[in-house]
Short mmCIF file of C-alpha atoms in Angstrom, two decimals:
data_model
loop_
_atom_site.label_atom_id
_atom_site.label_comp_id
_atom_site.label_asym_id
_atom_site.label_seq_id
_atom_site.Cartn_x
_atom_site.Cartn_y
_atom_site.Cartn_z
CA MET A 1 -28.59 -9.27 -6.70
CA TYR A 2 -25.79 -6.30 -7.80
CA ALA A 3 -24.88 -8.30 -10.83
CA GLN A 4 -28.19 -9.93 -13.62
CA LEU A 5 -27.44 -11.75 -16.35
CA VAL A 6 -23.60 -12.34 -15.62
CA GLU A 7 -23.13 -14.36 -19.45
CA THR A 8 -20.83 -17.43 -18.16
CA GLY A 9 -20.19 -18.35 -21.78
CA ALA A 10 -21.45 -21.96 -21.59
CA LYS A 11 -24.42 -23.66 -22.91
CA ARG A 12 -24.89 -25.89 -20.35
CA VAL A 13 -22.73 -27.39 -17.78
CA LYS A 14 -20.23 -30.25 -18.90
CA SER A 15 -19.86 -33.65 -16.96
CA LEU A 16 -16.93 -34.75 -15.17
CA ASP A 17 -16.72 -36.99 -17.93
CA GLU A 18 -16.64 -34.65 -20.76
CA MET A 19 -14.35 -32.02 -18.72
CA SER A 20 -9.82 -32.54 -19.58
CA PRO A 21 -8.42 -33.51 -16.75
CA GLU A 22 -7.38 -30.76 -14.87
CA GLU A 23 -11.18 -29.09 -15.91
CA ARG A 24 -12.33 -32.18 -13.81
CA ALA A 25 -9.04 -31.70 -10.93
CA PHE A 26 -11.40 -28.16 -10.36
CA GLN A 27 -14.38 -28.98 -10.78
CA GLU A 28 -13.50 -31.77 -8.26
CA LYS A 29 -12.13 -28.30 -6.19
CA ILE A 30 -14.75 -27.00 -5.94
CA ASP A 31 -16.86 -29.75 -5.01
CA ALA A 32 -14.49 -30.99 -2.57
CA GLU A 33 -15.03 -26.73 -1.18
CA VAL A 34 -11.82 -26.24 -1.85
CA LYS A 35 -11.88 -22.59 -2.30
CA ILE A 36 -9.50 -21.03 -6.14
CA GLU A 37 -6.85 -18.37 -5.83
CA PRO A 38 -5.72 -16.34 -7.61
CA LYS A 39 -2.10 -18.79 -8.63
CA ASN A 40 -3.93 -22.19 -8.90
CA TRP A 41 -5.56 -23.58 -12.77
CA MET A 42 -8.82 -21.93 -13.74
CA PRO A 43 -11.20 -22.91 -15.89
CA GLU A 44 -10.84 -19.24 -18.53
CA GLY A 45 -14.94 -19.13 -18.46
CA TYR A 46 -14.20 -19.38 -14.93
CA ARG A 47 -12.10 -16.92 -14.47
CA LYS A 48 -14.18 -14.33 -17.39
CA THR A 49 -17.61 -15.33 -14.97
CA LEU A 50 -15.81 -13.92 -12.58
CA VAL A 51 -14.72 -10.81 -14.12
CA ARG A 52 -17.65 -9.95 -14.72
CA GLN A 53 -19.51 -10.67 -11.55
CA ILE A 54 -16.87 -8.82 -9.20
CA SER A 55 -16.41 -5.87 -12.00
CA GLN A 56 -20.76 -5.55 -11.70
CA HIS A 57 -20.96 -5.28 -8.42
CA ALA A 58 -17.95 -3.48 -8.08
CA HIS A 59 -19.43 -0.77 -10.30
CA SER A 60 -23.09 -0.97 -8.75
CA GLU A 61 -21.57 0.17 -5.43
CA VAL A 62 -20.28 2.34 -6.33
CA VAL A 63 -23.18 4.49 -9.61
CA GLY A 64 -25.22 3.24 -5.63
CA MET A 65 -23.62 5.69 -4.45
CA LEU A 66 -25.34 8.41 -6.66
CA PRO A 67 -28.82 8.45 -5.78
CA GLU A 68 -27.57 9.06 -1.61
CA GLY A 69 -25.91 11.50 -2.81
CA ASN A 70 -28.26 13.60 -4.93
CA TRP A 71 -29.05 13.77 -0.77
CA VAL A 72 -26.14 14.64 1.18
CA THR A 73 -27.57 18.38 1.43
CA ARG A 74 -30.97 17.44 1.15
CA ALA A 75 -30.97 15.11 4.20
CA PRO A 76 -33.69 16.34 7.51
CA THR A 77 -30.84 17.22 10.22
CA LEU A 78 -27.19 17.34 11.53
CA LYS A 79 -27.80 13.58 12.55
CA ARG A 80 -29.35 12.09 9.75
CA LYS A 81 -26.75 14.11 7.37
CA LEU A 82 -23.79 12.61 8.79
CA GLN A 83 -24.99 8.77 8.63
CA LEU A 84 -26.03 9.24 5.38
CA MET A 85 -21.98 10.86 4.47
CA ALA A 86 -20.85 7.01 6.47
CA LYS A 87 -22.50 4.83 4.47
CA ILE A 88 -22.13 6.15 1.21
CA GLN A 89 -18.19 6.01 2.50
CA ASP A 90 -18.89 2.72 3.04
CA GLU A 91 -19.94 1.64 -0.65
CA ALA A 92 -17.10 3.11 -2.20
CA GLY A 93 -14.53 1.45 0.23
CA HIS A 94 -16.99 -1.96 -1.04
CA GLY A 95 -16.07 -0.99 -4.61
CA LEU A 96 -12.78 -0.91 -4.25
CA TYR A 97 -12.53 -4.35 -1.97
CA LEU A 98 -14.82 -5.80 -4.56
CA TYR A 99 -12.34 -3.99 -7.78
CA SER A 100 -9.63 -4.97 -5.81
CA ALA A 101 -10.82 -8.82 -5.66
CA MET A 102 -11.06 -8.50 -9.52
CA GLU A 103 -8.08 -7.38 -10.35
CA THR A 104 -6.11 -10.91 -8.59
CA LEU A 105 -7.65 -12.17 -11.47
CA GLY A 106 -6.50 -10.26 -14.09
CA ALA A 107 -8.64 -7.19 -15.11
CA ASP A 108 -7.41 -4.64 -15.08
CA ARG A 109 -10.29 -1.67 -12.43
CA ASP A 110 -9.28 0.98 -15.22
CA GLU A 111 -10.09 -1.18 -18.12
CA GLU A 112 -13.15 -2.42 -16.59
CA ILE A 113 -14.39 0.59 -16.04
CA GLU A 114 -13.86 2.18 -19.25
CA LYS A 115 -16.08 -0.38 -20.49
CA LEU A 116 -19.29 0.68 -17.93
CA HIS A 117 -18.99 4.19 -19.65
CA GLU A 118 -18.88 2.77 -22.72
CA GLY A 119 -22.54 1.03 -21.43
CA LYS A 120 -21.03 -2.46 -22.23
CA ALA A 121 -20.26 -3.28 -18.36
CA LYS A 122 -24.14 -3.18 -15.96
CA TYR A 123 -24.20 -2.61 -13.12
CA SER A 124 -27.73 -2.94 -10.71
CA SER A 125 -30.75 -2.22 -11.80
CA ILE A 126 -31.62 -0.33 -9.05
CA PHE A 127 -29.75 2.73 -9.21
CA ASN A 128 -32.13 3.63 -12.55
CA TYR A 129 -34.61 4.36 -10.38
CA PRO A 130 -34.42 8.05 -8.98
CA THR A 131 -34.68 8.81 -5.73
CA LEU A 132 -36.48 11.48 -5.65
CA ASN A 133 -38.48 12.82 -1.61
CA TRP A 134 -36.29 11.52 1.90
CA ALA A 135 -37.70 8.40 2.76
CA ASP A 136 -36.75 7.51 -0.74
CA MET A 137 -33.31 6.94 1.61
CA GLY A 138 -35.19 5.26 4.48
CA ALA A 139 -36.69 2.39 1.59
CA VAL A 140 -32.94 2.13 0.18
CA GLY A 141 -31.32 1.63 3.02
CA TRP A 142 -34.04 -0.27 3.81
CA LEU A 143 -34.69 -2.65 0.56
CA VAL A 144 -32.48 -2.55 -1.55
CA ASP A 145 -29.04 -2.86 0.82
CA GLY A 146 -31.42 -5.50 2.39
CA ALA A 147 -31.71 -7.11 -0.33
CA ALA A 148 -27.73 -6.57 -1.16
CA ILE A 149 -27.62 -8.37 2.03
CA VAL A 150 -29.47 -11.60 1.18
CA ASN A 151 -27.51 -11.88 -1.83
CA GLN A 152 -24.44 -10.63 -0.38
CA VAL A 153 -24.82 -13.08 2.91
CA VAL A 154 -24.62 -16.79 0.78
CA LEU A 155 -21.39 -14.36 -1.37
CA GLN A 156 -19.77 -15.02 1.72
CA ARG A 157 -19.00 -18.93 0.45
CA THR A 158 -18.00 -18.09 -3.21
CA SER A 159 -16.23 -20.65 -4.02
CA TYR A 160 -12.69 -17.65 -5.57
CA GLY A 161 -10.96 -17.20 -2.10
CA PRO A 162 -10.99 -13.30 -3.44
CA TYR A 163 -13.98 -12.16 -3.96
CA SER A 164 -15.11 -14.13 -0.91
CA ARG A 165 -13.56 -12.20 1.72
CA ALA A 166 -14.81 -9.21 0.15
CA MET A 167 -18.08 -10.78 1.29
CA ILE A 168 -16.81 -10.73 4.54
CA ARG A 169 -15.54 -7.61 4.55
CA ILE A 170 -19.19 -6.15 2.95
CA CYS A 171 -21.75 -8.04 5.61
CA LYS A 172 -19.44 -6.59 8.38
CA GLU A 173 -20.62 -3.23 7.44
CA GLU A 174 -23.70 -3.37 5.57
CA SER A 175 -26.20 -4.16 8.51
CA PHE A 176 -25.04 -0.41 9.40
CA HIS A 177 -26.61 0.44 6.07
CA GLN A 178 -29.83 -1.36 6.17
CA ARG A 179 -30.59 -0.63 9.57
CA GLN A 180 -30.16 3.40 9.55
CA GLY A 181 -32.53 2.78 6.37
CA TYR A 182 -35.92 0.76 8.14
CA GLN A 183 -35.57 3.78 11.12
CA ILE A 184 -35.80 6.35 9.07
CA LEU A 185 -39.30 5.11 8.28
CA LEU A 186 -40.01 3.91 11.18
CA ASP A 187 -39.04 7.80 13.44
CA MET A 188 -41.53 9.22 9.94
CA MET A 189 -44.01 6.60 10.34
CA ARG A 190 -44.28 7.32 14.66
CA GLU A 191 -43.10 11.16 14.62
CA GLY A 192 -43.67 12.21 11.39
CA THR A 193 -46.61 14.81 9.85
CA GLU A 194 -49.58 12.90 7.58
CA GLU A 195 -48.18 14.36 4.65
CA GLN A 196 -44.52 12.60 5.68
CA LYS A 197 -46.21 9.57 6.32
CA GLN A 198 -47.67 9.83 2.76
CA MET A 199 -43.99 9.56 1.63
CA VAL A 200 -43.04 6.39 3.48
CA GLN A 201 -46.14 4.80 1.58
CA ASP A 202 -44.60 6.41 -1.76
CA ALA A 203 -41.15 5.61 -2.19
CA ILE A 204 -41.49 1.95 -0.71
CA ASN A 205 -44.52 2.39 -3.66
CA ARG A 206 -42.41 2.70 -6.63
CA LEU A 207 -39.03 0.88 -4.79
CA TRP A 208 -40.43 -2.66 -4.28
CA TRP A 209 -40.86 -3.91 -7.45
CA PRO A 210 -37.41 -2.74 -8.48
CA ALA A 211 -36.31 -4.09 -5.04
CA LEU A 212 -37.87 -7.68 -6.51
CA MET A 213 -36.16 -6.96 -9.70
CA MET A 214 -32.37 -7.23 -8.00
CA PHE A 215 -32.27 -11.64 -7.78
CA GLY A 216 -32.84 -10.83 -11.18
CA PRO A 217 -34.52 -13.23 -13.68
CA HIS A 218 -36.59 -16.47 -12.98
CA ASP A 219 -34.49 -19.65 -12.27
CA ASP A 220 -35.51 -21.02 -15.46
CA GLU A 221 -35.47 -17.54 -17.97
CA SER A 222 -31.09 -17.61 -16.14
CA PRO A 223 -29.04 -19.75 -18.63
CA ASN A 224 -25.58 -18.86 -16.85
CA SER A 225 -27.29 -19.80 -12.98
CA GLN A 226 -27.06 -23.43 -13.98
CA GLN A 227 -22.88 -22.86 -14.62
CA SER A 228 -22.01 -20.24 -12.10
CA MET A 229 -23.77 -22.90 -9.38
CA ALA A 230 -21.55 -25.57 -11.03
CA TRP A 231 -18.83 -23.46 -10.54
CA LYS A 232 -20.24 -22.94 -6.97
CA ILE A 233 -19.47 -19.02 -8.07
CA LYS A 234 -23.19 -18.55 -6.90
CA ARG A 235 -24.74 -20.62 -3.81
CA LYS A 236 -28.38 -19.96 -5.02
CA SER A 237 -30.91 -19.50 -7.44
CA ASN A 238 -32.17 -16.30 -7.94
CA ASP A 239 -35.41 -17.84 -6.78
CA GLU A 240 -34.55 -18.70 -3.86
CA LEU A 241 -33.08 -15.34 -2.49
CA ARG A 242 -36.54 -13.20 -3.30
CA GLN A 243 -38.22 -15.65 -1.17
CA MET A 244 -35.17 -15.76 1.51
CA PHE A 245 -36.55 -11.49 0.66
CA ILE A 246 -40.07 -11.01 1.15
CA ASP A 247 -40.61 -14.17 3.35
CA GLN A 248 -37.93 -11.60 6.49
CA THR A 249 -39.41 -8.65 4.25
CA VAL A 250 -43.80 -8.43 5.03
CA PRO A 251 -42.65 -8.93 8.85
CA GLN A 252 -41.46 -5.53 8.93
CA LEU A 253 -43.02 -3.72 6.35
CA GLU A 254 -46.39 -4.93 8.46
CA PHE A 255 -43.97 -3.23 11.70
CA LEU A 256 -43.92 0.05 10.17
CA GLY A 257 -47.50 0.17 8.81
CA CYS A 258 -47.42 -0.07 5.27
CA THR A 259 -47.59 -1.82 2.63
CA ALA A 260 -46.95 -3.46 -0.53
CA PRO A 261 -47.58 -2.43 -3.70
CA ASP A 262 -49.09 -6.35 -4.49
CA PRO A 263 -52.45 -7.24 -4.39
CA ASP A 264 -51.29 -11.01 -4.33
CA LEU A 265 -48.67 -11.12 -2.20
CA LYS A 266 -49.69 -13.06 1.37
CA TRP A 267 -49.71 -15.26 3.64
CA ASN A 268 -49.33 -19.16 2.21
CA GLU A 269 -49.11 -21.41 5.34
CA GLU A 270 -48.93 -24.74 3.27
CA ARG A 271 -45.84 -23.49 1.41
CA GLY A 272 -44.90 -21.40 4.50
CA HIS A 273 -43.03 -18.45 2.69
CA TYR A 274 -45.37 -15.69 1.15
CA ASP A 275 -46.95 -16.09 -1.94
CA PHE A 276 -46.02 -13.22 -4.80
CA GLY A 277 -47.31 -11.07 -8.03
CA GLU A 278 -45.81 -11.70 -10.69
CA ILE A 279 -42.57 -9.01 -11.15
CA ASN A 280 -43.25 -6.46 -14.46
CA TRP A 281 -39.92 -8.31 -17.04
CA GLN A 282 -40.70 -6.17 -19.84
CA GLU A 283 -39.34 -3.41 -17.48
CA PHE A 284 -36.83 -4.79 -16.44
CA TYR A 285 -35.15 -5.72 -19.25
CA ASP A 286 -35.79 -2.24 -20.67
CA VAL A 287 -33.94 -0.71 -17.38
CA LEU A 288 -30.98 -3.56 -17.63
CA LYS A 289 -30.83 -2.59 -21.69
CA GLY A 290 -29.59 1.65 -20.37
CA ASN A 291 -34.09 2.52 -20.17
CA GLY A 292 -34.64 3.37 -17.17
CA PRO A 293 -35.48 6.63 -15.36
CA CYS A 294 -31.69 8.07 -15.07
CA ASN A 295 -29.16 5.62 -16.90
CA ARG A 296 -28.24 7.77 -18.68
CA GLU A 297 -27.92 10.08 -15.82
CA ARG A 298 -25.79 8.35 -13.79
CA ILE A 299 -23.02 7.37 -16.74
CA ASN A 300 -22.96 10.85 -17.17
CA THR A 301 -22.41 11.96 -13.50
CA ARG A 302 -20.17 8.90 -13.23
CA LYS A 303 -18.01 9.87 -16.52
CA LYS A 304 -17.76 13.63 -14.91
CA ALA A 305 -16.89 12.87 -11.51
CA ILE A 306 -13.97 10.70 -13.72
CA GLU A 307 -12.81 13.49 -16.41
CA GLU A 308 -12.98 16.88 -13.61
CA GLY A 309 -10.44 14.90 -11.05
CA ALA A 310 -7.95 13.18 -14.04
CA TRP A 311 -5.86 17.08 -12.97
CA VAL A 312 -6.23 15.80 -8.88
CA ARG A 313 -4.75 12.37 -10.46
CA GLU A 314 -2.11 13.86 -12.28
CA ALA A 315 -0.44 16.26 -9.84
CA ALA A 316 -0.24 12.85 -7.58
CA VAL A 317 2.03 11.19 -9.21
CA ALA A 318 3.70 14.70 -10.40
CA TYR A 319 4.41 15.24 -6.60
CA ALA A 320 5.20 11.38 -6.11
CA LYS A 321 7.46 10.80 -8.57
CA LYS A 322 9.25 14.47 -7.10
CA GLN A 323 9.48 13.91 -3.79
CA LYS A 324 11.83 10.85 -5.24
CA GLN A 325 13.61 12.87 -6.64
CA ARG A 326 14.09 15.40 -3.87
CA ALA A 327 14.34 11.60 -1.98
CA GLU A 328 17.48 10.42 -4.38
CA ALA A 329 19.08 13.51 -4.77
CA ALA A 330 20.06 14.48 -0.94
CA MET B 1 -4.56 5.10 -12.40
CA ALA B 2 -1.93 3.03 -14.77
CA GLU B 3 0.80 4.70 -12.87
CA TRP B 4 -0.07 4.89 -9.55
CA SER B 5 1.13 0.98 -7.46
CA LEU B 6 -0.51 -1.24 -5.72
CA TYR B 7 -0.14 -1.93 -2.38
CA GLU B 8 -0.73 -4.75 -0.07
CA VAL B 9 -2.57 -3.83 3.33
CA PHE B 10 -1.06 -5.03 6.56
CA VAL B 11 -2.37 -4.42 10.25
CA ARG B 12 -2.35 -5.10 13.93
CA SER B 13 -6.13 -5.15 14.83
CA LYS B 14 -5.34 -4.57 18.10
CA HIS B 15 -1.40 -3.99 20.65
CA GLY B 16 0.33 -7.32 21.22
CA LEU B 17 -1.17 -9.47 18.09
CA ASN B 18 0.79 -9.69 14.77
CA HIS B 19 -0.17 -7.45 11.48
CA LYS B 20 -2.64 -9.63 9.36
CA HIS B 21 -3.13 -9.35 5.57
CA VAL B 22 -6.34 -6.75 4.54
CA GLY B 23 -6.25 -5.92 1.39
CA SER B 24 -4.37 -4.19 -0.72
CA VAL B 25 -4.81 -0.20 -2.16
CA HIS B 26 -4.00 1.46 -5.68
CA ALA B 27 -1.93 4.93 -4.53
CA ALA B 28 1.08 6.92 -6.43
CA ASP B 29 3.40 6.66 -3.15
CA ALA B 30 3.96 4.84 -0.13
CA GLU B 31 2.16 7.64 2.05
CA MET B 32 -0.72 7.83 -0.32
CA ALA B 33 -1.26 4.42 0.53
CA MET B 34 -1.14 5.16 3.76
CA GLU B 35 -3.47 7.05 4.15
CA ASN B 36 -5.56 5.06 1.75
CA ALA B 37 -5.33 2.26 3.79
CA ARG B 38 -6.40 4.22 6.57
CA ASP B 39 -9.68 5.51 4.97
CA LEU B 40 -10.27 1.91 3.51
CA TYR B 41 -9.84 -0.60 5.93
CA THR B 42 -9.47 1.69 9.56
CA ARG B 43 -13.16 2.62 9.43
CA ARG B 44 -14.26 1.40 12.70
CA ASN B 45 -11.41 1.04 14.90
CA GLU B 46 -10.39 -2.64 12.94
CA GLY B 47 -6.37 -1.24 13.70
CA VAL B 48 -3.78 0.62 15.96
CA SER B 49 -1.17 -0.25 13.35
CA ILE B 50 -1.22 0.03 9.69
CA TRP B 51 1.42 -1.26 6.97
CA VAL B 52 2.21 -0.88 3.83
CA VAL B 53 4.23 -3.02 0.93
CA PRO B 54 4.39 -2.72 -2.99
CA SER B 55 2.81 -5.23 -4.32
CA ASP B 56 6.09 -5.87 -6.92
CA ALA B 57 8.31 -6.47 -2.98
CA ILE B 58 6.35 -9.57 -1.82
CA THR B 59 7.76 -12.68 -3.41
CA ALA B 60 4.89 -16.20 -2.65
CA SER B 61 4.78 -19.30 -2.76
CA ALA B 62 2.82 -20.37 -5.97
CA SER B 63 -0.48 -23.03 -4.19
CA ASP B 64 0.09 -25.66 -7.08
CA GLU B 65 3.62 -26.16 -5.76
CA LYS B 66 1.87 -26.35 -2.39
CA GLU B 67 3.26 -30.53 -2.26
CA VAL B 68 6.69 -29.92 -3.77
CA LEU B 69 8.12 -26.83 -1.21
CA PHE B 70 6.46 -28.18 2.10
CA ASP B 71 7.84 -31.85 1.67
CA PRO B 72 10.18 -31.64 3.10
CA SER B 73 8.39 -30.96 6.86
CA GLU B 74 5.42 -34.17 6.34
CA ASP B 75 8.08 -36.86 6.45
CA LYS B 76 8.94 -35.91 10.41
CA VAL B 77 6.35 -35.95 12.97
CA TYR B 78 9.21 -36.30 15.57
CA ARG B 79 8.84 -32.53 14.98
CA HIS B 80 5.75 -32.51 17.39
CA ALA B 81 4.65 -33.39 21.11
CA SER B 82 2.06 -35.53 21.01
CA PHE B 83 4.74 -38.34 19.31
CA TYR B 84 6.82 -38.11 22.43
CA GLU B 85 4.48 -40.72 24.76
CA LEU B 86 5.09 -40.49 28.51
CA PRO B 87 4.22 -42.19 31.63
CA ASP B 88 0.64 -41.48 32.99
CA GLU B 89 2.89 -40.77 36.56
CA VAL B 90 4.65 -37.84 34.35
CA GLY B 91 1.55 -35.71 34.18
CA HIS B 92 1.06 -33.42 32.85
CA MET B 93 4.54 -32.20 30.27
#
């Protein structure tokens, strides 16, 4: 999940009887699966929750470019380099679709980005892990984008129209990301040297648990989930999505000929799902609080990009003004 | 960014089809809006033509006013072909 621990401001979900007439009409619309559009009345909590979730999602797309950017100049072939650049460009595009959806709620893009830079806004914990070898590019595409897809496919049905439409567009592009990642690993496992095969296993060992953390805390430790589900901002719970991801990923893992760093991972015939071990939640909360391996580096890189690009934005405005003046004078 | 305007983007996906709203971009001027729209919305042959329109040039109906605004057309069933029943012998019309 690209949005984790999104605050809704609600301690518990109100019943229809406790709502004001406006709130009730709104909730009934949600219950009837009618999409909410920017000009419709909405509770302030709904608006704020969406701004938090969509901005967090957008920030994740943007910060998500950084671990991959690390490998553009180091990609093993021109083909892989072009693919990687296309993927990174998509992530920038996804960030823009999402910031646009967020702006329909009256939020300002610059302000929300400023919150990210001040450490007030979050982005997905996964991007605070380093990408240490080339196989990490494969594992990120396969596991990280794979986890994002599981989450985003469901979000296509989210109750807020602009968010839902952004998700539909993103999902169309996302499967390329996952497939290119898996193919990197497959090539290394099939044609690689012993050392390269070990790189693949090493990448999986490091990224497996952080990928599972992307779905956020357990349902019973996620007080905001209930409100988000009632508003149909979220459509499936964290644990449900995590299970879906594991069930579809384990056969792919086996096909690669690799293993997961989880001794408790095994098929449960009775449940019809894979059982798996407990996530290290302390690590999850530490990374989210800003103490992961790369948190400071990521934010500093973002700030530097904004600062060093300022003159380009200023020049564009100056040029536009000049052209306008010339056109008016002529 | 505050000095950059918002533009709405419309893309014609194929010759013969309407331009359809796909989203928006920020840009310093129309030319830049066009380039940004190309990079953002047509990375995979999604279009053969793009329109960019300053967002503040669009006047929109409020969706909450739906009933009032569209009321005049609701009770005019005689505007639909299905209102006119013809004998089967006439055939398809």
